[in-house]
């Protein structure tokens, strides 16, 4: 396909946002292909495919015997939830997933609310309002749990609270608005909430006021670039995908690194002082010996670099200069494809998860989910924003801010603490 590679135009995810059909006869950087697959308004995974599981009534953990029983009850509610959806509209390829906000409602949201109230009172109250931005708010459950808790425990802080959701998906933005009108209890928050239906990457307004910025399980779906290295020279090459007239995908790597990926590589090197994992053996001698073995690949495995995450930090630093970030995400994921910082690529079919081995898959039908290297990410965030940070495990953060007795089972186990062992939390201090 080399001839086609020279001939086909290079397109970006932004250029494809107005298109209703998946593109053909084009080439795209890996990050643009992933962005288009996940967020295109007409066929993107989050625009069209996703349903977020809601378990109904909160679980009464104190009356559950142990974690296996919680797992069984959760499976039961999953089945009931999907049975109801199928009764209205059967769908074998429904993309259904859950979040800790939904599983541990309202306790997880209340822990976040305690963190917000305490830190607001320490540094901003009474001179500033409590302004909370949440990016990628899902069903709007975290927003409601936080506002309910602040209203019931600290009315003076509630009077000063403003909650703003930044949501790229029109479908989810409508769902969040409907959540506010769902009950009399939630309806009382309507004057506190603003839902902004746009991508954070199109943000262009400076917010000078101090604010908290929540990004819960958002980084994992940020687009990444694919980089492979020459094993002898260590020269990086950037990944491009070519889409044929029949919709097939062909990978190419070029030594011409675009300005965004090039800047990421420079910022990372400076921020970490060169201390970060690469898909190359440490020893140059081993690399040279491997290069002489017949049929050995002439490039390293891919490394997936979070260029979109760097751009998000740019937005925070430029437009939210007084922000404090609270973010939770996965530092490790099972069943990833080959490579450093490589994603899980999966879909659901007939209620089963089906993993695949490449990110170049039919756009919109697959979740592409990356782990976050918190060691590197924390240093890049500090370098770009000039702020100080703290990283805790999911369990450490919740032990500090949750009332853990509320999610304890009869035998003393605690799913709120023991689930999501592969997640970490970063906060601005």
CSV table of C-alpha atoms in Angstrom, one decimal:
chain,number,residue,atom,x,y,z
A,1,UNK,CA,0.0,0.0,0.0
A,2,UNK,CA,3.0,2.3,-0.2
A,3,UNK,CA,1.8,4.0,-3.4
A,4,UNK,CA,-1.6,4.7,-1.8
A,5,UNK,CA,0.2,6.0,1.3
A,6,UNK,CA,1.9,8.7,-0.8
A,7,UNK,CA,-1.4,9.5,-2.6
A,8,UNK,CA,-4.1,9.5,0.1
A,9,UNK,CA,-4.7,12.8,2.0
A,10,UNK,CA,-3.9,13.0,5.8
A,11,UNK,CA,-7.0,13.9,7.8
A,12,UNK,CA,-7.6,14.7,11.4
A,13,UNK,CA,-10.4,13.7,13.8
A,14,UNK,CA,-11.5,17.4,13.8
A,15,UNK,CA,-11.9,17.4,10.1
A,16,UNK,CA,-14.1,14.2,10.3
A,17,UNK,CA,-16.4,15.5,13.1
A,18,UNK,CA,-19.0,16.6,10.5
A,19,UNK,CA,-19.0,13.3,8.6
A,20,UNK,CA,-21.7,10.7,9.0
A,21,UNK,CA,-19.8,7.9,7.3
A,22,UNK,CA,-16.5,6.3,8.4
A,23,UNK,CA,-13.7,7.5,6.2
A,24,UNK,CA,-12.0,5.6,3.4
A,25,UNK,CA,-9.0,6.4,1.1
A,26,UNK,CA,-7.3,8.5,3.8
A,27,UNK,CA,-4.5,8.3,6.3
A,28,UNK,CA,-4.6,9.4,9.9
A,29,UNK,CA,-2.2,9.7,12.8
A,30,UNK,CA,-3.0,7.0,15.4
A,31,UNK,CA,-4.2,9.6,17.9
A,32,UNK,CA,-6.7,11.0,15.3
A,33,UNK,CA,-7.9,7.5,14.5
A,34,UNK,CA,-8.6,6.7,18.2
A,35,UNK,CA,-10.2,10.1,18.8
A,36,UNK,CA,-12.5,9.6,15.8
A,37,UNK,CA,-13.3,6.0,16.8
A,38,UNK,CA,-14.3,7.1,20.3
A,39,UNK,CA,-15.8,10.6,19.9
A,40,UNK,CA,-17.1,11.2,16.3
A,41,UNK,CA,-20.6,12.6,16.8
A,42,UNK,CA,-22.1,10.3,14.2
A,43,UNK,CA,-20.4,6.9,14.7
A,44,UNK,CA,-18.1,7.3,17.8
A,45,UNK,CA,-18.2,4.8,20.6
A,46,UNK,CA,-19.2,7.3,23.2
A,47,UNK,CA,-21.6,9.1,20.9
A,48,UNK,CA,-23.7,6.1,19.9
A,49,UNK,CA,-22.8,2.9,21.6
A,50,UNK,CA,-22.4,3.3,25.3
A,51,UNK,CA,-24.9,2.6,28.0
A,52,UNK,CA,-23.7,3.2,31.6
A,53,UNK,CA,-25.0,0.6,34.1
A,54,UNK,CA,-27.1,1.9,36.9
A,55,UNK,CA,-27.8,-0.7,39.7
A,56,UNK,CA,-31.1,0.8,40.8
A,57,UNK,CA,-31.4,1.2,44.6
A,58,UNK,CA,-28.0,1.6,46.4
A,59,UNK,CA,-26.5,-1.7,47.8
A,60,UNK,CA,-27.0,-2.2,51.5
A,61,UNK,CA,-23.4,-3.4,52.1
A,62,UNK,CA,-24.0,-4.0,55.9
A,63,UNK,CA,-26.6,-6.6,55.2
A,64,UNK,CA,-24.4,-8.4,52.5
A,65,UNK,CA,-22.5,-11.4,53.9
A,66,UNK,CA,-19.2,-11.0,52.0
A,67,UNK,CA,-17.7,-9.9,48.7
A,68,UNK,CA,-18.7,-13.1,46.7
A,69,UNK,CA,-22.3,-12.3,47.6
A,70,UNK,CA,-21.9,-8.7,46.5
A,71,UNK,CA,-20.5,-10.0,43.2
A,72,UNK,CA,-23.5,-12.3,42.8
A,73,UNK,CA,-26.0,-9.5,43.6
A,74,UNK,CA,-24.2,-7.2,41.1
A,75,UNK,CA,-24.4,-9.9,38.4
A,76,UNK,CA,-28.1,-10.3,39.1
A,77,UNK,CA,-28.7,-6.5,38.8
A,78,UNK,CA,-26.6,-6.4,35.6
A,79,UNK,CA,-28.9,-9.1,34.1
A,80,UNK,CA,-32.1,-7.4,35.2
A,81,UNK,CA,-30.8,-4.1,33.9
A,82,UNK,CA,-30.0,-5.5,30.5
A,83,UNK,CA,-33.2,-7.6,30.3
A,84,UNK,CA,-35.2,-4.4,30.7
A,85,UNK,CA,-33.3,-2.7,27.9
A,86,UNK,CA,-33.7,-5.8,25.7
A,87,UNK,CA,-37.5,-5.8,26.3
A,88,UNK,CA,-37.6,-2.4,24.8
A,89,UNK,CA,-35.0,-2.7,22.1
A,90,UNK,CA,-33.0,-6.0,21.8
A,91,UNK,CA,-29.3,-5.4,21.0
A,92,UNK,CA,-26.6,-8.1,20.9
A,93,UNK,CA,-23.8,-5.6,20.7
A,94,UNK,CA,-24.8,-3.2,23.5
A,95,UNK,CA,-21.8,-1.6,25.1
A,96,UNK,CA,-22.5,-1.6,28.8
A,97,UNK,CA,-20.0,-0.6,31.5
A,98,UNK,CA,-20.0,0.5,35.1
A,99,UNK,CA,-18.1,3.0,37.3
A,100,UNK,CA,-17.3,3.1,41.0
A,101,UNK,CA,-19.7,6.1,41.3
A,102,UNK,CA,-22.6,3.8,40.2
A,103,UNK,CA,-21.5,0.7,42.1
A,104,UNK,CA,-20.9,2.4,45.4
A,105,UNK,CA,-23.6,5.1,45.2
A,106,UNK,CA,-23.8,7.4,47.2
A,107,UNK,CA,-20.8,6.5,49.3
A,108,UNK,CA,-18.2,7.1,46.6
A,109,UNK,CA,-19.6,10.5,45.7
A,110,UNK,CA,-19.9,11.5,49.3
A,111,UNK,CA,-16.2,10.8,49.8
A,112,UNK,CA,-15.4,13.1,46.9
A,113,UNK,CA,-17.7,15.7,48.4
A,114,UNK,CA,-15.9,15.5,51.8
A,115,UNK,CA,-12.6,16.1,50.1
A,116,UNK,CA,-14.1,19.1,48.2
A,117,UNK,CA,-15.7,20.7,51.3
A,118,UNK,CA,-12.6,20.3,53.5
A,119,UNK,CA,-10.2,21.7,50.9
A,120,UNK,CA,-12.6,24.5,50.0
A,121,UNK,CA,-12.9,25.6,53.6
A,122,UNK,CA,-9.1,25.4,54.1
A,123,UNK,CA,-8.1,27.6,51.2
A,124,UNK,CA,-11.1,29.5,49.7
A,125,UNK,CA,-14.0,29.9,52.0
A,126,UNK,CA,-15.6,32.5,52.5
A,127,UNK,CA,-13.8,34.7,49.9
A,128,UNK,CA,-14.7,32.6,46.9
A,129,UNK,CA,-17.5,30.4,45.7
A,130,UNK,CA,-17.1,26.6,45.6
A,131,UNK,CA,-16.9,26.1,41.8
A,132,UNK,CA,-16.7,22.5,40.6
A,133,UNK,CA,-16.0,21.4,37.0
A,134,UNK,CA,-16.5,17.8,36.1
A,135,UNK,CA,-15.4,16.5,32.8
A,136,UNK,CA,-17.1,13.4,31.3
A,137,UNK,CA,-19.8,13.1,33.9
A,138,UNK,CA,-21.5,9.9,32.7
A,139,UNK,CA,-25.0,9.6,34.0
A,140,UNK,CA,-24.6,12.7,36.2
A,141,UNK,CA,-24.7,10.5,39.3
A,142,UNK,CA,-21.5,11.8,40.9
A,143,UNK,CA,-22.8,15.4,40.5
A,144,UNK,CA,-26.0,14.5,42.2
A,145,UNK,CA,-24.3,12.6,45.1
A,146,UNK,CA,-21.9,15.5,45.7
A,147,UNK,CA,-24.6,18.2,45.6
A,148,UNK,CA,-27.0,16.1,47.8
A,149,UNK,CA,-24.2,15.6,50.4
A,150,UNK,CA,-23.1,19.3,50.5
A,151,UNK,CA,-26.8,20.4,50.8
A,152,UNK,CA,-27.5,18.1,53.7
A,153,UNK,CA,-24.3,18.5,55.7
A,154,UNK,CA,-23.2,22.1,55.0
A,155,UNK,CA,-25.9,24.5,53.8
A,156,UNK,CA,-23.6,27.6,54.0
A,157,UNK,CA,-21.2,25.9,51.6
A,158,UNK,CA,-24.1,24.7,49.4
A,159,UNK,CA,-25.3,28.3,49.0
A,160,UNK,CA,-21.9,29.1,47.5
A,161,UNK,CA,-21.7,26.0,45.3
A,162,UNK,CA,-21.7,26.0,41.4
A,163,UNK,CA,-21.4,22.7,39.5
A,164,UNK,CA,-20.4,22.8,35.8
A,165,UNK,CA,-20.2,19.7,33.7
A,166,UNK,CA,-18.1,19.7,30.5
A,167,UNK,CA,-19.5,16.9,28.3
A,168,UNK,CA,-18.4,16.1,24.7
A,169,UNK,CA,-21.3,13.7,24.1
A,170,UNK,CA,-24.7,15.2,23.2
A,171,UNK,CA,-26.4,12.0,24.3
A,172,UNK,CA,-24.9,12.0,27.7
A,173,UNK,CA,-25.4,15.8,28.2
A,174,UNK,CA,-29.1,15.3,27.6
A,175,UNK,CA,-29.1,12.3,30.1
A,176,UNK,CA,-27.4,14.5,32.7
A,177,UNK,CA,-30.0,17.2,32.3
A,178,UNK,CA,-32.8,14.7,32.6
A,179,UNK,CA,-31.2,13.4,35.8
A,180,UNK,CA,-31.7,16.8,37.3
A,181,UNK,CA,-35.4,16.7,36.6
A,182,UNK,CA,-35.9,13.1,37.6
A,183,UNK,CA,-37.0,13.7,41.2
A,184,UNK,CA,-38.0,16.6,43.4
A,185,UNK,CA,-34.9,16.0,45.4
A,186,UNK,CA,-32.6,16.4,42.4
A,187,UNK,CA,-34.7,19.2,40.9
A,188,UNK,CA,-33.6,21.4,43.8
A,189,UNK,CA,-30.1,21.5,42.4
A,190,UNK,CA,-31.1,22.8,39.0
A,191,UNK,CA,-30.0,26.4,39.7
A,192,UNK,CA,-26.6,25.2,40.8
A,193,UNK,CA,-25.8,23.2,37.7
A,194,UNK,CA,-24.6,24.2,34.2
A,195,UNK,CA,-24.1,21.5,31.5
A,196,UNK,CA,-21.7,22.6,28.8
A,197,UNK,CA,-21.9,20.3,25.8
A,198,UNK,CA,-18.5,20.8,24.2
A,199,UNK,CA,-15.1,19.1,24.1
A,200,UNK,CA,-12.6,20.4,26.7
A,201,UNK,CA,-10.1,20.7,23.9
A,202,UNK,CA,-12.3,23.4,22.3
A,203,UNK,CA,-12.3,25.4,25.5
A,204,UNK,CA,-11.4,29.1,24.9
A,205,UNK,CA,-12.5,31.0,28.0
A,206,UNK,CA,-10.3,31.9,30.9
A,207,UNK,CA,-11.7,31.0,34.3
A,208,UNK,CA,-9.7,33.1,36.8
A,209,UNK,CA,-11.6,32.0,39.9
A,210,UNK,CA,-10.3,29.2,42.1
A,211,UNK,CA,-12.1,25.9,41.1
A,212,UNK,CA,-11.9,22.2,41.6
A,213,UNK,CA,-11.7,20.1,38.4
A,214,UNK,CA,-12.9,16.5,38.5
A,215,UNK,CA,-11.8,14.0,35.9
A,216,UNK,CA,-12.8,10.5,37.1
A,217,UNK,CA,-11.8,7.7,34.7
A,218,UNK,CA,-11.4,10.1,31.8
A,219,UNK,CA,-7.7,9.9,31.0
A,220,UNK,CA,-8.1,6.2,30.0
A,221,UNK,CA,-10.1,7.2,26.9
A,222,UNK,CA,-7.8,10.1,25.8
A,223,UNK,CA,-6.3,9.5,22.4
A,224,UNK,CA,-2.6,8.4,22.3
A,225,UNK,CA,0.0,8.4,19.5
A,226,UNK,CA,1.9,5.2,18.6
A,227,UNK,CA,5.7,5.5,18.6
A,228,UNK,CA,8.1,2.7,17.6
A,229,UNK,CA,11.9,3.0,17.9
A,230,UNK,CA,14.8,2.0,15.7
A,231,UNK,CA,16.6,-0.5,18.0
A,232,UNK,CA,20.1,0.6,17.0
A,233,UNK,CA,19.7,4.4,16.7
A,234,UNK,CA,16.8,4.8,19.2
A,235,UNK,CA,15.2,7.1,16.6
A,236,UNK,CA,11.4,7.4,17.2
A,237,UNK,CA,9.0,6.8,14.4
A,238,UNK,CA,5.3,7.9,14.5
A,239,UNK,CA,2.4,5.7,13.7
A,240,UNK,CA,-0.1,6.4,10.9
A,241,UNK,CA,-3.0,4.2,9.8
A,242,UNK,CA,-4.1,4.1,6.2
A,243,UNK,CA,-7.7,3.2,5.5
A,244,UNK,CA,-8.2,1.4,2.1
A,245,UNK,CA,-11.2,1.8,-0.2
A,246,UNK,CA,-12.7,-1.4,1.3
A,247,UNK,CA,-12.3,0.0,4.9
A,248,UNK,CA,-9.2,-2.1,5.8
A,249,UNK,CA,-6.5,-0.7,8.0
A,250,UNK,CA,-2.7,-0.6,7.2
A,251,UNK,CA,-0.1,0.6,9.7
A,252,UNK,CA,2.8,2.8,8.6
A,253,UNK,CA,5.6,4.4,10.7
A,254,UNK,CA,7.4,7.5,9.7
A,255,UNK,CA,10.5,9.3,11.1
A,256,UNK,CA,8.7,12.6,10.6
A,257,UNK,CA,7.2,13.3,14.1
A,258,UNK,CA,4.4,15.8,14.1
A,259,UNK,CA,4.8,18.9,16.4
A,260,UNK,CA,2.4,17.6,19.1
A,261,UNK,CA,4.1,14.2,19.6
A,262,UNK,CA,7.5,15.8,19.3
A,263,UNK,CA,6.7,18.3,22.1
A,264,UNK,CA,5.4,15.4,24.3
A,265,UNK,CA,8.7,13.6,23.9
A,266,UNK,CA,10.6,16.7,24.8
A,267,UNK,CA,8.4,17.6,27.8
A,268,UNK,CA,8.5,14.1,29.1
A,269,UNK,CA,12.3,13.8,28.8
A,270,UNK,CA,12.8,17.2,30.6
A,271,UNK,CA,10.1,16.5,33.3
A,272,UNK,CA,11.4,13.0,34.2
A,273,UNK,CA,15.1,13.7,33.6
A,274,UNK,CA,15.0,10.8,31.1
A,275,UNK,CA,13.6,8.3,33.5
A,276,UNK,CA,10.7,6.5,31.8
A,277,UNK,CA,10.0,3.1,30.3
A,278,UNK,CA,10.8,2.5,26.6
A,279,UNK,CA,10.0,-0.6,24.5
A,280,UNK,CA,13.8,-1.2,24.0
A,281,UNK,CA,16.2,-3.5,25.9
A,282,UNK,CA,18.4,-1.5,28.3
A,283,UNK,CA,21.7,-2.9,26.8
A,284,UNK,CA,22.8,-1.6,23.4
A,285,UNK,CA,24.8,-4.8,22.9
A,286,UNK,CA,21.7,-6.9,23.3
A,287,UNK,CA,19.9,-4.7,20.8
A,288,UNK,CA,22.7,-5.0,18.3
A,289,UNK,CA,22.8,-8.8,18.7
A,290,UNK,CA,19.0,-9.1,18.3
A,291,UNK,CA,19.2,-6.9,15.1
A,292,UNK,CA,21.5,-9.6,13.5
A,293,UNK,CA,19.1,-12.4,14.1
A,294,UNK,CA,17.3,-13.3,10.8
A,295,UNK,CA,13.6,-12.2,10.6
A,296,UNK,CA,13.8,-10.1,13.7
A,297,UNK,CA,11.5,-7.0,13.5
A,298,UNK,CA,13.4,-3.8,12.4
A,299,UNK,CA,11.4,-1.7,14.9
A,300,UNK,CA,10.6,-2.0,18.6
A,301,UNK,CA,7.2,-2.8,19.9
A,302,UNK,CA,4.9,0.3,19.9
A,303,UNK,CA,4.8,2.7,22.8
A,304,UNK,CA,1.6,4.6,23.2
A,305,UNK,CA,2.2,8.2,24.4
A,306,UNK,CA,-0.7,10.3,25.9
A,307,UNK,CA,-0.4,13.4,23.7
A,308,UNK,CA,-4.1,14.3,24.3
A,309,UNK,CA,-3.4,14.2,28.1
A,310,UNK,CA,-0.6,16.7,27.6
A,311,UNK,CA,-3.0,19.0,25.7
A,312,UNK,CA,-5.5,18.7,28.5
A,313,UNK,CA,-2.8,19.9,31.0
A,314,UNK,CA,-2.2,22.8,28.6
A,315,UNK,CA,-5.9,23.7,28.8
A,316,UNK,CA,-5.9,23.5,32.6
A,317,UNK,CA,-2.7,25.7,32.8
A,318,UNK,CA,-3.9,28.3,30.3
A,319,UNK,CA,-7.6,28.6,31.0
A,320,UNK,CA,-8.0,27.4,34.6
A,321,UNK,CA,-4.9,28.9,36.2
A,322,UNK,CA,-6.4,28.6,39.8
A,323,UNK,CA,-7.7,25.1,39.4
A,324,UNK,CA,-7.1,22.1,41.7
A,325,UNK,CA,-7.3,18.8,39.9
A,326,UNK,CA,-8.8,15.6,41.3
A,327,UNK,CA,-8.5,12.6,39.0
A,328,UNK,CA,-8.8,8.9,39.4
A,329,UNK,CA,-7.8,6.4,36.8
A,330,UNK,CA,-6.2,2.9,36.1
A,331,UNK,CA,-2.5,2.6,36.5
A,332,UNK,CA,-2.7,-1.0,35.3
A,333,UNK,CA,-5.1,-2.9,33.0
A,334,UNK,CA,-5.4,-6.6,32.2
A,335,UNK,CA,-5.5,-8.0,28.7
A,336,UNK,CA,-3.7,-5.1,27.0
A,337,UNK,CA,-2.4,-5.4,23.5
A,338,UNK,CA,1.4,-5.5,22.8
A,339,UNK,CA,3.5,-2.5,23.7
A,340,UNK,CA,4.4,-0.1,26.4
A,341,UNK,CA,1.4,1.8,27.9
A,342,UNK,CA,-0.7,-0.2,25.5
A,343,UNK,CA,-4.5,-0.2,25.6
A,344,UNK,CA,-7.2,-2.7,26.1
A,345,UNK,CA,-9.3,-2.9,23.0
A,346,UNK,CA,-12.6,-4.6,23.5
A,347,UNK,CA,-16.3,-4.8,22.6
A,348,UNK,CA,-19.3,-6.6,24.0
A,349,UNK,CA,-21.3,-9.2,22.1
A,350,UNK,CA,-24.2,-11.2,23.5
A,351,UNK,CA,-23.3,-9.9,26.9
A,352,UNK,CA,-19.7,-11.1,26.8
A,353,UNK,CA,-16.6,-9.0,26.6
A,354,UNK,CA,-14.5,-9.7,23.5
A,355,UNK,CA,-10.9,-8.4,23.6
A,356,UNK,CA,-8.9,-7.9,20.4
A,357,UNK,CA,-5.2,-7.3,19.7
A,358,UNK,CA,-5.1,-4.0,17.7
A,359,UNK,CA,-6.5,-0.5,18.1
A,360,UNK,CA,-7.2,-0.4,14.3
A,361,UNK,CA,-10.8,-1.8,14.5
A,362,UNK,CA,-14.2,-0.8,13.1
A,363,UNK,CA,-14.7,2.7,14.4
A,364,UNK,CA,-17.3,3.2,17.2
A,365,UNK,CA,-17.8,-0.5,18.1
A,366,UNK,CA,-14.8,-0.9,20.4
A,367,UNK,CA,-13.7,0.7,23.7
A,368,UNK,CA,-10.0,1.7,23.5
A,369,UNK,CA,-8.8,2.0,27.1
A,370,UNK,CA,-5.3,3.0,28.2
A,371,UNK,CA,-3.6,2.7,31.5
A,372,UNK,CA,-2.1,5.9,33.0
A,373,UNK,CA,1.6,5.9,34.1
A,374,UNK,CA,1.1,8.1,37.2
A,375,UNK,CA,4.8,8.5,37.8
A,376,UNK,CA,5.3,10.1,34.4
A,377,UNK,CA,1.9,11.8,34.2
A,378,UNK,CA,2.4,13.5,37.6
A,379,UNK,CA,5.7,15.0,36.6
A,380,UNK,CA,4.4,16.2,33.2
A,381,UNK,CA,1.4,17.8,34.9
A,382,UNK,CA,3.7,19.6,37.4
A,383,UNK,CA,6.0,20.8,34.5
A,384,UNK,CA,3.1,22.2,32.5
A,385,UNK,CA,1.0,23.8,35.3
A,386,UNK,CA,3.6,24.6,37.9
A,387,UNK,CA,1.5,23.0,40.6
A,388,UNK,CA,2.3,20.5,43.3
A,389,UNK,CA,0.6,17.1,43.5
A,390,UNK,CA,0.0,14.0,45.6
A,391,UNK,CA,-0.7,10.5,44.3
A,392,UNK,CA,-2.5,8.0,46.4
A,393,UNK,CA,-3.9,4.5,45.7
A,394,UNK,CA,-7.7,4.3,45.3
A,395,UNK,CA,-7.8,2.6,48.7
A,396,UNK,CA,-5.7,5.2,50.4
A,397,UNK,CA,-7.8,8.0,49.1
A,398,UNK,CA,-11.0,6.4,50.2
A,399,UNK,CA,-9.7,5.4,53.6
A,400,UNK,CA,-9.0,9.1,54.1
A,401,UNK,CA,-12.3,10.5,52.8
A,402,UNK,CA,-15.0,7.8,52.9
A,403,UNK,CA,-17.0,6.5,55.9
A,404,UNK,CA,-15.7,3.0,55.2
A,405,UNK,CA,-18.0,1.4,57.7
A,406,UNK,CA,-20.9,2.1,55.3
A,407,UNK,CA,-19.6,-0.2,52.7
A,408,UNK,CA,-18.4,-3.0,55.0
A,409,UNK,CA,-20.0,-6.5,54.6
A,410,UNK,CA,-21.0,-8.7,57.5
A,411,UNK,CA,-17.7,-10.6,57.5
A,412,UNK,CA,-15.6,-7.4,57.6
A,413,UNK,CA,-14.7,-7.3,53.9
A,414,UNK,CA,-15.0,-3.9,52.1
A,415,UNK,CA,-15.6,-3.9,48.4
A,416,UNK,CA,-15.2,0.0,48.2
A,417,UNK,CA,-11.6,-0.5,49.3
A,418,UNK,CA,-10.7,-3.9,47.7
A,419,UNK,CA,-12.2,-3.3,44.3
A,420,UNK,CA,-10.3,-1.0,41.9
A,421,UNK,CA,-6.9,-2.1,43.3
A,422,UNK,CA,-5.5,-1.1,39.9
A,423,UNK,CA,-6.6,2.6,40.2
A,424,UNK,CA,-4.8,5.6,41.6
A,425,UNK,CA,-5.9,9.1,42.5
A,426,UNK,CA,-3.9,12.3,41.8
A,427,UNK,CA,-4.8,15.6,43.6
A,428,UNK,CA,-3.4,19.1,43.3
A,429,UNK,CA,-2.1,20.3,46.7
